[in-house]
Coordinates of C-alpha atoms in Angstrom, one line a residue:
Chain A
M1 CA 18.7 -17.9 -9.9
T2 CA 22.5 -18.8 -8.3
R3 CA 23.3 -15.6 -8.7
L4 CA 23.9 -13.7 -5.1
S5 CA 22.8 -9.9 -6.4
Q6 CA 26.1 -8.3 -6.3
V7 CA 24.7 -5.1 -4.7
G8 CA 27.7 -2.6 -3.2
L9 CA 28.0 -1.4 0.2
P10 CA 25.9 2.8 -0.9
Q11 CA 22.8 0.5 -2.8
F12 CA 22.4 -1.8 0.4
L13 CA 23.1 1.6 3.1
A14 CA 20.4 3.2 0.7
I15 CA 17.7 0.1 0.1
L16 CA 18.6 -0.7 4.2
A17 CA 17.6 3.2 5.3
L18 CA 14.4 3.2 3.2
L19 CA 13.1 0.1 4.9
A20 CA 14.2 1.3 7.9
G21 CA 12.5 4.6 7.6
A22 CA 9.2 2.9 6.4
A23 CA 9.3 0.9 9.3
V24 CA 9.6 3.9 11.9
A25 CA 7.0 5.8 9.9
L26 CA 5.0 3.1 10.4
P27 CA 3.3 3.9 14.0
G28 CA 2.6 7.6 12.9
I29 CA 0.0 6.3 10.7
A30 CA -1.0 2.6 11.2
N31 CA -3.0 1.1 14.1
P32 CA -1.4 -0.2 17.3
G33 CA -2.5 -3.7 15.8
I34 CA -0.8 -3.5 12.2
V35 CA 2.4 -2.3 14.9
F36 CA 2.1 -5.4 16.6
L37 CA 2.4 -7.7 13.4
A38 CA 4.9 -5.4 11.6
G39 CA 7.3 -6.1 14.5
L40 CA 6.5 -9.5 14.0
A41 CA 7.1 -9.0 10.3
V42 CA 10.3 -7.3 11.4
I43 CA 11.7 -10.6 13.6
E44 CA 10.5 -12.9 10.3
I45 CA 12.8 -11.0 8.4
V46 CA 15.6 -11.5 9.8
I47 CA 14.8 -15.5 10.0
A48 CA 14.1 -15.7 6.5
L49 CA 18.1 -13.7 5.5
A50 CA 19.2 -16.2 7.9
F51 CA 17.4 -19.1 6.4
N52 CA 18.4 -17.7 3.2
F53 CA 22.0 -17.4 4.2
L54 CA 22.3 -21.3 4.3
F55 CA 20.4 -22.1 1.3
S56 CA 21.4 -19.4 -1.1
T57 CA 25.1 -18.5 0.2
V58 CA 26.4 -22.2 1.6
G59 CA 23.5 -24.6 -0.4
I60 CA 22.4 -25.8 3.2
L61 CA 18.7 -26.4 3.1
S62 CA 17.4 -26.6 6.6
F63 CA 14.1 -27.6 7.5
G64 CA 15.0 -26.8 11.1
Q65 CA 15.5 -23.8 11.9
A66 CA 12.7 -23.6 14.6
A67 CA 14.9 -25.0 16.7
F68 CA 16.8 -21.6 16.4
I69 CA 14.2 -19.4 17.3
L70 CA 13.1 -21.9 20.1
V71 CA 16.1 -21.9 22.2
G72 CA 16.6 -18.2 21.0
A73 CA 13.0 -17.2 22.6
Y74 CA 12.9 -19.5 25.5
G75 CA 16.4 -18.5 26.0
G76 CA 15.9 -15.0 26.0
A77 CA 12.8 -14.9 27.9
A78 CA 14.9 -16.7 31.1
A79 CA 17.2 -14.6 30.9
I80 CA 14.9 -11.7 31.9
K81 CA 12.7 -14.0 33.5
F82 CA 14.9 -15.7 35.9
A83 CA 18.2 -14.0 35.8
G84 CA 16.9 -10.4 35.6
L85 CA 19.5 -9.5 32.8
S86 CA 18.6 -6.4 31.0
L87 CA 17.3 -6.4 27.2
L88 CA 21.1 -6.5 25.8
P89 CA 22.5 -9.2 27.2
A90 CA 19.8 -10.9 27.0
L91 CA 20.3 -11.1 23.3
L92 CA 23.2 -11.8 24.1
V93 CA 22.5 -15.3 25.9
A94 CA 20.1 -16.3 23.3
G95 CA 22.7 -15.8 20.7
L96 CA 24.9 -17.6 22.7
V97 CA 23.1 -21.0 23.6
A98 CA 21.2 -21.0 19.7
G99 CA 24.9 -20.8 18.7
L100 CA 25.6 -23.6 20.6
L101 CA 22.8 -25.5 19.6
A102 CA 23.8 -25.3 16.0
L103 CA 27.5 -26.2 16.9
A104 CA 26.2 -28.8 18.1
I105 CA 23.8 -29.9 15.3
G106 CA 26.5 -29.0 12.7
V107 CA 29.2 -30.9 14.5
V108 CA 27.5 -34.4 14.0
A109 CA 25.3 -33.4 11.3
L110 CA 27.0 -31.1 8.7
R111 CA 29.6 -33.8 7.7
R112 CA 27.5 -36.9 7.6
V113 CA 25.0 -36.0 5.7
E114 CA 24.0 -33.8 2.4
G115 CA 20.2 -32.2 0.8
V116 CA 17.8 -33.4 1.6
Y117 CA 19.3 -36.3 4.9
F118 CA 20.2 -32.9 6.1
A119 CA 16.9 -31.1 5.7
V120 CA 15.2 -34.3 7.3
L121 CA 17.4 -33.9 10.1
T122 CA 17.3 -30.9 10.7
L123 CA 14.0 -31.5 11.2
A124 CA 13.6 -34.4 13.6
F125 CA 16.3 -32.4 16.1
A126 CA 13.8 -29.2 15.9
S127 CA 10.7 -31.4 16.9
L128 CA 12.9 -33.0 19.6
A129 CA 13.6 -28.9 20.7
Y130 CA 10.0 -28.9 20.5
L131 CA 8.3 -31.9 22.5
T132 CA 11.4 -31.7 25.2
V133 CA 11.2 -28.0 25.5
G134 CA 6.7 -28.8 25.7
K135 CA 7.9 -31.7 29.1
V136 CA 10.1 -29.3 30.9
A137 CA 8.6 -28.2 34.6
V138 CA 10.8 -25.1 35.1
L139 CA 10.0 -23.9 31.0
G140 CA 6.2 -24.2 31.7
R141 CA 5.5 -27.5 29.4
E142 CA 2.8 -26.8 27.4
D143 CA 2.1 -23.3 28.5
G144 CA 5.7 -22.2 28.4
L145 CA 6.5 -18.6 29.5
T146 CA 4.3 -16.1 30.2
G147 CA 4.4 -12.2 31.8
I148 CA 7.6 -11.5 29.9
T149 CA 8.7 -7.7 31.4
R150 CA 10.6 -5.3 28.5
P151 CA 13.6 -4.6 30.7
A152 CA 15.3 -1.4 29.4
V153 CA 18.2 -1.2 27.1
D154 CA 21.7 -0.5 29.9
L155 CA 23.9 1.3 27.3
G156 CA 26.2 1.8 30.0
I157 CA 25.8 5.5 30.1
V158 CA 22.3 5.8 29.4
E159 CA 19.8 3.5 30.8
I160 CA 16.5 3.7 27.5
P161 CA 13.4 2.0 28.7
V162 CA 11.5 0.5 26.2
V163 CA 8.1 -1.0 27.9
A164 CA 5.9 1.1 26.2
T165 CA 4.7 -1.0 22.7
T166 CA 5.6 1.9 20.2
S167 CA 9.1 2.3 21.5
F168 CA 10.2 -1.2 21.8
Y169 CA 8.5 -1.6 18.3
Y170 CA 12.0 0.5 17.3
F171 CA 14.2 -1.5 19.4
I172 CA 13.0 -4.4 17.1
V173 CA 13.3 -1.8 14.5
A174 CA 17.2 -1.5 15.5
V175 CA 18.2 -5.2 16.7
G176 CA 16.5 -6.1 12.6
V177 CA 18.6 -3.4 11.2
V178 CA 22.0 -4.4 12.9
L179 CA 21.2 -7.9 11.9
T180 CA 20.1 -7.7 8.5
A181 CA 23.8 -5.8 7.9
V182 CA 25.2 -8.7 9.9
M183 CA 24.0 -10.8 7.1
W184 CA 25.0 -9.0 4.5
F185 CA 27.9 -8.7 5.9
A186 CA 28.1 -12.5 5.9
T187 CA 27.1 -12.7 2.5
N188 CA 29.5 -10.3 0.6
S189 CA 32.7 -9.8 2.5
Q190 CA 35.4 -12.1 1.5
F191 CA 34.0 -15.0 3.8
G192 CA 31.1 -15.5 1.9
R193 CA 32.6 -15.9 -0.8
V194 CA 34.6 -18.5 0.6
L195 CA 31.1 -19.5 0.9
R196 CA 30.1 -19.6 -2.7
A197 CA 33.2 -20.7 -4.3
I198 CA 32.2 -24.1 -1.3
R199 CA 28.3 -24.1 -2.9
Q200 CA 29.3 -24.1 -6.5
D201 CA 32.3 -26.6 -6.1
Q202 CA 32.6 -28.3 -2.4
E203 CA 36.3 -30.3 -3.8
R204 CA 37.4 -27.7 -5.9
A205 CA 37.4 -25.5 -3.1
G206 CA 39.2 -27.7 -0.7
F207 CA 41.5 -28.2 -3.5
L208 CA 42.5 -24.5 -2.8
G209 CA 43.5 -25.0 1.0
V210 CA 39.5 -24.1 2.1
N211 CA 39.4 -25.3 5.0
V212 CA 35.3 -26.5 3.7
Q213 CA 33.9 -28.0 6.3
G214 CA 35.7 -25.0 8.8
Y215 CA 33.6 -22.2 6.7
R216 CA 29.9 -24.3 6.9
L217 CA 29.9 -25.1 10.5
A218 CA 30.7 -21.3 10.2
A219 CA 28.3 -20.5 8.4
F220 CA 25.7 -22.4 10.1
V221 CA 26.5 -21.2 13.8
L222 CA 26.4 -17.7 12.6
A223 CA 22.8 -18.2 11.0
G224 CA 21.2 -19.9 14.2
A225 CA 23.2 -17.3 16.5
V226 CA 21.2 -14.9 14.5
T227 CA 17.8 -16.3 14.3
G228 CA 18.4 -17.0 17.8
I229 CA 18.3 -13.3 18.3
A230 CA 15.6 -12.4 16.7
G231 CA 13.5 -15.5 18.5
A232 CA 14.5 -14.3 21.7
L233 CA 12.8 -9.9 20.6
L234 CA 9.5 -12.6 20.4
G235 CA 9.2 -12.9 24.0
P236 CA 8.8 -9.3 25.5
W237 CA 7.0 -8.6 22.5
T238 CA 4.2 -11.0 22.5
Q239 CA 5.5 -11.3 26.5
I240 CA 4.9 -14.9 26.2
V241 CA 6.7 -17.8 25.0
T242 CA 5.0 -21.3 24.2
P243 CA 6.8 -24.4 22.2
D244 CA 4.7 -24.3 19.5
L245 CA 8.3 -21.4 18.3
G246 CA 9.6 -24.9 17.8
H247 CA 6.4 -26.5 15.8
W248 CA 7.7 -27.1 12.1
I249 CA 5.7 -24.8 10.3
Q250 CA 8.3 -22.3 11.7
S251 CA 10.9 -24.0 10.3
T252 CA 9.1 -24.1 7.2
K253 CA 8.2 -20.4 6.6
P254 CA 11.3 -18.5 6.0
I255 CA 11.8 -21.0 3.5
L256 CA 8.1 -20.4 1.5
Q257 CA 9.6 -16.3 2.9
A258 CA 12.7 -16.9 0.9
M259 CA 11.5 -18.2 -1.7
L260 CA 8.1 -15.9 -2.8
G261 CA 10.9 -13.1 -2.5
G262 CA 13.4 -14.9 -4.2
A263 CA 16.0 -16.8 -2.6
G264 CA 18.7 -15.7 -5.4
F265 CA 18.8 -11.8 -3.8
F266 CA 19.9 -10.2 -0.8
W267 CA 16.5 -8.5 0.1
G268 CA 14.6 -11.7 -1.1
P269 CA 13.3 -13.3 2.0
V270 CA 12.8 -8.7 2.7
V271 CA 10.2 -9.0 0.0
G272 CA 8.4 -12.2 0.8
A273 CA 8.4 -11.7 5.0
I274 CA 7.0 -8.1 3.8
L275 CA 3.9 -9.7 1.1
F276 CA 3.6 -12.8 3.2
A277 CA 2.6 -10.4 6.5
V278 CA 0.3 -8.6 4.0
L279 CA -1.3 -11.4 2.6
T280 CA -1.7 -13.4 6.2
Y281 CA -3.1 -10.6 7.4
A282 CA -5.7 -9.6 4.1
T283 CA -7.3 -13.3 4.3
R284 CA -6.7 -13.5 8.1
T285 CA -10.7 -13.9 8.3
L286 CA -11.0 -16.6 5.6
V287 CA -10.9 -20.1 7.0
G288 CA -7.8 -22.4 5.1
I289 CA -8.0 -19.8 2.2
T290 CA -4.5 -18.3 3.9
E291 CA -2.5 -21.6 3.3
I292 CA -4.5 -22.4 -0.3
V293 CA -3.0 -18.9 -1.3
T294 CA 0.8 -18.9 0.1
G295 CA 0.8 -22.3 -1.3
G296 CA -1.1 -21.7 -4.5
L297 CA 1.6 -18.7 -4.8
L298 CA 4.5 -21.0 -3.3
L299 CA 3.9 -23.6 -6.1
A300 CA 3.4 -21.3 -8.9
I301 CA 7.0 -19.4 -7.7
V302 CA 8.9 -22.5 -8.2
L303 CA 6.8 -23.6 -11.5
A304 CA 6.7 -21.0 -13.2
I305 CA 9.3 -17.6 -11.7
P306 CA 12.2 -20.5 -9.6
G307 CA 13.6 -16.2 -9.1
G308 CA 10.5 -14.9 -6.4
L309 CA 9.4 -11.5 -7.0
L310 CA 12.3 -10.1 -7.8
G311 CA 13.4 -12.2 -10.1
L312 CA 10.4 -11.4 -11.8
T313 CA 10.9 -7.5 -11.2
G314 CA 14.4 -8.2 -12.6
S315 CA 13.7 -9.6 -15.8
L316 CA 10.6 -7.7 -16.9
L317 CA 12.9 -4.4 -16.1
R318 CA 14.9 -6.0 -19.0
M319 CA 12.6 -6.7 -21.1
I320 CA 11.0 -2.8 -21.2
R321 CA 14.7 -1.7 -21.8
R322 CA 14.9 -4.4 -24.4
E323 CA 12.3 -2.9 -26.3
R324 CA 13.2 0.1 -25.4
S325 CA 16.7 0.1 -26.9
R326 CA 15.4 -1.1 -30.5
Chain B
M1 CA 5.3 -56.7 33.3
V2 CA 5.7 -59.6 31.0
F3 CA 1.9 -58.6 29.8
D4 CA 2.4 -54.9 30.2
I5 CA 5.9 -55.6 27.8
L6 CA 2.8 -57.7 25.1
A7 CA 0.8 -54.6 24.9
V8 CA 3.3 -52.2 24.5
V9 CA 4.6 -54.5 22.2
V10 CA 0.7 -54.9 20.3
N11 CA 0.5 -51.3 20.8
A12 CA 4.1 -50.5 18.9
L13 CA 3.2 -53.1 16.2
T14 CA -0.5 -50.6 15.3
W15 CA 1.6 -47.7 15.2
A16 CA 4.4 -49.0 13.4
M17 CA 1.5 -50.6 10.4
A18 CA -0.2 -46.9 11.0
T19 CA 3.4 -45.7 10.0
F20 CA 4.5 -48.3 6.8
L21 CA 0.7 -47.1 5.7
V22 CA 1.9 -43.3 5.3
A23 CA 5.4 -44.7 4.5
A24 CA 4.9 -47.3 1.5
G25 CA 3.8 -44.7 -1.2
L26 CA 6.3 -42.7 -0.3
T27 CA 9.2 -45.0 -0.5
L28 CA 8.5 -45.7 -3.3
M29 CA 8.3 -42.9 -5.1
F30 CA 11.2 -42.0 -3.7
G31 CA 12.7 -44.8 -4.4
V32 CA 12.1 -44.2 -8.8
L33 CA 12.0 -40.6 -9.2
H34 CA 13.9 -39.2 -5.7
I35 CA 10.9 -37.4 -5.1
L36 CA 10.3 -36.4 -1.1
N37 CA 7.0 -35.7 -1.3
F38 CA 6.0 -33.6 2.1
A39 CA 2.4 -33.5 0.0
H40 CA 1.7 -37.1 0.3
G41 CA 0.4 -36.4 4.2
G42 CA -2.1 -34.0 2.6
F43 CA -3.2 -36.3 0.4
L44 CA -3.7 -39.2 3.0
M45 CA -5.4 -36.4 5.5
L46 CA -7.2 -35.7 1.7
G47 CA -8.3 -39.3 1.8
A48 CA -9.7 -40.0 5.3
Y49 CA -11.3 -36.5 5.5
V50 CA -13.3 -38.2 2.0
V51 CA -14.5 -41.4 4.4
F52 CA -15.2 -39.5 6.7
A53 CA -17.8 -37.0 4.0
V54 CA -19.3 -40.2 3.1
A55 CA -19.7 -41.5 5.9
R56 CA -21.3 -38.0 8.1
S57 CA -23.7 -38.1 4.7
L58 CA -24.8 -41.6 5.1
G59 CA -25.4 -40.3 8.0
G60 CA -22.4 -41.7 10.4
E61 CA -22.3 -45.6 10.0
L62 CA -20.7 -47.5 8.1
S63 CA -20.5 -51.0 7.6
F64 CA -16.8 -53.2 7.2
A65 CA -16.9 -54.2 3.5
G66 CA -18.4 -50.1 3.0
Y67 CA -15.8 -48.7 4.6
L68 CA -13.1 -51.3 2.9
A69 CA -15.0 -49.9 0.0
F70 CA -15.4 -46.6 0.1
S71 CA -11.1 -47.0 2.1
V72 CA -10.3 -47.3 -1.7
V73 CA -12.1 -45.2 -3.7
A74 CA -10.6 -42.8 -1.6
G75 CA -7.7 -44.4 -3.0
L76 CA -8.9 -44.4 -6.6
G77 CA -10.0 -40.6 -6.1
V78 CA -6.6 -39.6 -4.8
A79 CA -4.2 -41.6 -7.5
V80 CA -6.3 -38.9 -10.0
L81 CA -5.1 -36.5 -8.3
G82 CA -1.8 -37.4 -9.0
L83 CA -2.7 -37.6 -12.2
V84 CA -2.7 -34.2 -12.0
V85 CA -0.4 -33.6 -9.8
D86 CA 2.3 -35.5 -12.5
I87 CA 1.2 -33.5 -15.4
V88 CA 0.8 -29.9 -13.3
V89 CA 4.0 -30.1 -11.2
F90 CA 6.2 -32.9 -10.8
R91 CA 6.9 -33.6 -15.1
R92 CA 8.0 -29.8 -15.2
L93 CA 10.4 -30.2 -12.5
R94 CA 12.4 -33.1 -13.4
G95 CA 16.2 -32.4 -13.0
V96 CA 15.3 -29.2 -11.4
D97 CA 17.9 -29.2 -8.3
N98 CA 16.1 -31.7 -5.8
A99 CA 15.6 -28.7 -2.7
Y100 CA 13.2 -26.7 -5.0
V101 CA 11.0 -30.5 -6.1
L102 CA 10.8 -30.5 -1.5
I103 CA 9.6 -27.3 -1.7
A104 CA 6.5 -27.7 -4.2
T105 CA 5.7 -31.2 -2.5
Y106 CA 5.3 -28.9 1.1
A107 CA 3.8 -25.8 -1.3
L108 CA 0.8 -28.8 -2.4
L109 CA 0.7 -29.7 1.5
L110 CA -0.4 -26.3 2.6
L111 CA -2.5 -26.0 -0.7
V112 CA -4.5 -29.3 0.6
E113 CA -4.4 -28.4 4.0
G114 CA -5.8 -25.1 3.2
V115 CA -8.3 -26.5 0.8
V116 CA -9.2 -29.3 3.8
K117 CA -9.4 -26.0 6.2
H118 CA -11.7 -24.3 3.6
I119 CA -13.6 -27.3 3.1
W120 CA -14.3 -29.5 6.2
G121 CA -13.4 -26.6 8.8
A122 CA -10.4 -26.1 11.2
G123 CA -11.6 -28.1 13.9
S124 CA -11.5 -31.8 14.7
H125 CA -13.8 -34.4 13.4
L126 CA -14.3 -38.0 14.2
V127 CA -14.8 -41.4 11.9
S128 CA -15.9 -43.6 14.0
P129 CA -15.0 -47.8 12.8
P130 CA -17.5 -49.7 11.2
E131 CA -19.0 -51.7 14.1
V132 CA -17.2 -55.3 13.9
L133 CA -14.2 -53.6 14.7
I134 CA -15.2 -51.5 17.6
G135 CA -14.1 -53.3 20.8
A136 CA -11.7 -55.9 21.4
F137 CA -10.7 -59.3 22.7
F138 CA -8.6 -60.7 25.1
F139 CA -5.2 -62.5 23.7
G140 CA -4.9 -64.0 27.9
P141 CA -4.3 -61.1 30.2
I142 CA -3.9 -59.0 27.4
V143 CA -6.5 -56.7 25.8
I144 CA -5.9 -56.5 21.9
P145 CA -9.1 -54.0 20.5
Y146 CA -10.4 -55.2 16.9
Y147 CA -9.1 -51.7 14.4
S148 CA -5.2 -52.7 16.1
V149 CA -6.0 -56.2 14.3
F150 CA -7.5 -54.6 11.2
V151 CA -4.6 -51.5 11.2
I152 CA -2.0 -54.7 11.8
A153 CA -3.4 -56.5 8.2
A154 CA -4.1 -53.8 6.2
G155 CA -0.4 -52.6 6.8
V156 CA 1.3 -55.9 5.9
A157 CA -1.4 -56.7 3.5
V158 CA 0.2 -53.6 1.5
L159 CA 3.3 -54.6 2.2
F160 CA 2.7 -58.0 0.5
A161 CA 0.8 -56.4 -2.4
L162 CA 3.7 -54.2 -2.8
E163 CA 5.9 -56.3 -3.1
W164 CA 4.3 -59.0 -5.3
F165 CA 3.6 -56.1 -7.9
L166 CA 7.6 -54.9 -7.7
H167 CA 9.2 -58.2 -7.7
H168 CA 6.6 -60.7 -10.0
S169 CA 4.6 -58.7 -11.8
S170 CA 5.9 -57.0 -15.5
P171 CA 5.1 -53.3 -14.9
G172 CA 6.4 -53.6 -11.1
K173 CA 9.8 -54.9 -12.8
L174 CA 10.3 -52.1 -15.4
V175 CA 9.4 -49.6 -12.8
Q176 CA 12.4 -51.7 -10.4
A177 CA 14.3 -50.3 -13.6
V178 CA 13.8 -47.1 -14.3
A179 CA 14.4 -47.2 -10.5
I180 CA 18.2 -48.4 -10.8
D181 CA 18.8 -46.7 -14.1
P182 CA 16.3 -44.8 -16.0
W183 CA 19.0 -43.9 -19.3
M184 CA 19.6 -47.6 -19.8
A185 CA 16.1 -48.0 -19.8
T186 CA 14.9 -45.5 -21.9
L187 CA 17.2 -46.8 -24.2
L188 CA 16.0 -50.2 -23.5
S189 CA 12.9 -49.4 -25.3
V190 CA 11.2 -47.9 -21.7
N191 CA 8.7 -45.0 -22.1
V192 CA 10.4 -43.5 -18.5
E193 CA 8.0 -40.8 -18.4
R194 CA 5.5 -43.6 -18.4
I195 CA 7.0 -45.3 -15.5
Y196 CA 7.4 -42.1 -13.5
S197 CA 3.5 -41.8 -13.5
I198 CA 2.5 -45.0 -12.8
T199 CA 5.0 -44.6 -9.7
I200 CA 3.0 -41.6 -8.6
V201 CA -0.1 -42.8 -9.2
I202 CA 0.4 -45.7 -7.0
G203 CA 2.0 -43.1 -4.5
F204 CA -0.9 -41.3 -4.4
G205 CA -3.6 -44.1 -4.6
L206 CA -1.6 -45.4 -1.7
A207 CA -1.8 -42.1 0.4
G208 CA -5.2 -41.9 -0.7
L209 CA -5.9 -45.6 0.9
A210 CA -3.7 -45.2 3.6
G211 CA -6.1 -42.3 4.6
G212 CA -8.9 -44.1 4.3
I213 CA -8.2 -47.5 6.1
L214 CA -6.3 -44.7 9.2
A215 CA -9.6 -42.5 9.0
A216 CA -10.9 -43.8 12.5
N217 CA -7.5 -44.4 14.0
Q218 CA -7.5 -40.9 15.2
G219 CA -9.4 -37.7 15.2
L220 CA -9.0 -35.7 11.6
N221 CA -7.7 -32.3 11.9
P222 CA -5.9 -30.5 9.2
Q223 CA -2.9 -30.9 11.5
L224 CA -3.5 -34.3 9.9
G225 CA -1.2 -34.5 7.3
G226 CA 2.0 -32.6 8.8
I227 CA 1.7 -35.5 11.6
S228 CA 1.7 -38.2 9.6
I229 CA 4.6 -37.3 6.7
I230 CA 7.0 -36.6 9.5
Q231 CA 6.4 -40.2 11.4
A232 CA 6.5 -41.5 7.5
F233 CA 9.5 -40.0 7.1
G234 CA 11.8 -40.8 9.5
A235 CA 10.8 -44.6 8.6
I236 CA 11.7 -44.5 5.4
I237 CA 14.5 -43.0 6.0
V238 CA 15.8 -45.2 8.7
G239 CA 14.5 -47.8 6.0
G240 CA 16.8 -46.7 3.3
M241 CA 15.0 -44.1 1.1
G242 CA 13.5 -46.2 -1.8
S243 CA 13.1 -49.6 0.4
V244 CA 9.7 -50.7 0.8
R245 CA 10.6 -53.4 2.7
G246 CA 13.0 -51.4 5.1
A247 CA 10.3 -49.1 5.8
F248 CA 8.4 -51.5 6.9
L249 CA 11.5 -52.9 9.2
A250 CA 12.4 -49.4 10.2
A251 CA 8.6 -49.0 10.7
I252 CA 8.3 -51.6 13.3
L253 CA 12.1 -50.9 14.9
L254 CA 10.9 -47.2 15.4
G255 CA 7.3 -48.0 17.4
L256 CA 9.2 -50.3 19.5
V257 CA 12.0 -47.8 20.6
D258 CA 9.3 -45.4 21.2
S259 CA 6.7 -47.1 22.9
F260 CA 9.1 -49.0 24.7
G261 CA 11.0 -45.6 25.8
T262 CA 7.9 -44.2 26.7
M263 CA 6.9 -46.8 28.4
L264 CA 10.4 -46.7 30.5
V265 CA 9.9 -42.6 30.3
P266 CA 6.5 -41.6 30.3
D267 CA 7.0 -38.3 31.1
F268 CA 8.2 -37.7 27.8
P269 CA 6.1 -39.6 25.1
G270 CA 7.1 -39.1 21.5
I271 CA 10.7 -38.1 22.0
F272 CA 12.3 -41.4 21.7
F273 CA 11.1 -41.6 17.7
Y274 CA 13.1 -38.5 17.4
V275 CA 15.8 -39.8 19.2
A276 CA 15.8 -43.4 17.6
L277 CA 15.9 -41.1 13.9
A278 CA 18.3 -38.7 14.9
A279 CA 20.8 -41.4 15.8
M280 CA 20.1 -43.8 12.9
L281 CA 21.1 -40.9 10.3
L282 CA 24.1 -40.4 12.2
V283 CA 25.1 -44.3 12.3
R284 CA 23.8 -45.0 9.0
P285 CA 22.6 -42.4 7.2
K286 CA 21.3 -44.0 4.1
G287 CA 19.5 -46.6 6.3
L288 CA 19.0 -49.8 7.1
I289 CA 19.1 -51.5 3.6
G290 CA 21.8 -48.8 2.0
A291 CA 20.3 -47.9 -1.3
E292 CA 18.9 -45.9 -3.0
V293 CA 16.6 -48.4 -5.0
T294 CA 13.6 -49.9 -4.8
R295 CA 13.4 -53.5 -4.1

């Protein structure tokens, strides 16, 4: 379970192209309601990837990722609504704000508290952000910011309008692809290998001259910024941001998705987020069944198949191969 | 002004004891098994809904004795569930990384929330307190609701009961021994697995009992489990994980900080709890009583 799948670059690009292709093909075959949910799912995939980067590569359990979704969403929405920025600068602002928040939390907390204490501390910080944002008049208190527009994507030479729902969906997919690539490189580059060394043994990594706290902080800030950028997509997509984006349910969702798919695999959170979206959609009319199914599945996975769905598929494939080679 | 402050103190103490009732079982389980049980709030909520269901089927009104009796029944029922959870979940996760256990208990919370939503619906319900607890008396110019007195008394009673159990009964002393050193306890022929089960059953029982007692404290809805667990996490972390007395003191401290904070800065209710929690964790990460041992 501690092994991150060592897929090479070609394999990564192939899978990414396949997923992106499926996402791009979706509006042609599905109704607008499903396309809307798919856009949300792409955003959740990025958030779950960032969580799992922290959990599986760095060895940090954060129960407060909602804080970064929240400040990213509000940062992006405010940049569009109040500053009139175009889309890409707005995403940058969101990443910056969320990254700074991660830096602040990381500087005070990462060094001092470990494991479960860190999890609860991040939960406290996220709740603080959630309650504070809900009381600020400029940010619309409990009602949030409404009527967030979808400004054009300004690439310098050309301006691409993304006001139509389908165009903005493609924009979400494009940003999702870029951020997924960022997380993959962070995981599989030398940076990621140092982080894994730290996770396995902080003390030994320190003896080898690695700046342990610096690397952990950098990873925490990167995950926070990526989560914030993903969160910033929510405002223009749903046209509203509310304090509920910072509710602790939003922090536990990526955990759930990563575990469902398989936290030990780079693609685990992606599989988990898609499965979660399908489950939520399939059980949407049955009150309480969503929680029973997801809770039950999560429990079954932690108890029986700690590798998640990808881990289960992997061991099934190995079993089949062994049978054949007999 | 003085009377305002006294009223705030009464308020803070009520909040503190409600929080301690939730935290008591939680900190006991953490001290012995090192499990931070997210599902504790869920099982508390289940206890509250049981009392609600009984009250509704009996026509809405329970006498004081009935209310207490059914709270105990809720506690016993949840304690039995605790045994089931121990066998099905916790036993299989002994020795597994703490992060996974935390996630498993979160899954349990989701499951309980789903069951509650499925049976009783996603909306809110109200449990009316027994008639003798409705109303308030005047202590000088301060209004003290009877229900507050009841909650405070229940909190203090649970503290004394747990303290007596841990320090003066022989199973309680075994629980302490296992909390301090399970390996040594095994050598002394203590059945550690059984002590673990007993602790879990007591912890869950306390959750169910607290749920019953607090059923009329607020409206019942499926979010109750998540809300109460975060407040209790705060109390047990500030108090020092695993310390019952610590949780008691921390609940009072957090209650006072939050109530006075809200009095001074009324625009931001509820925020000072998290400020105090974060500050406390940073200054003393191991809490007021800084050892992970049940004392």
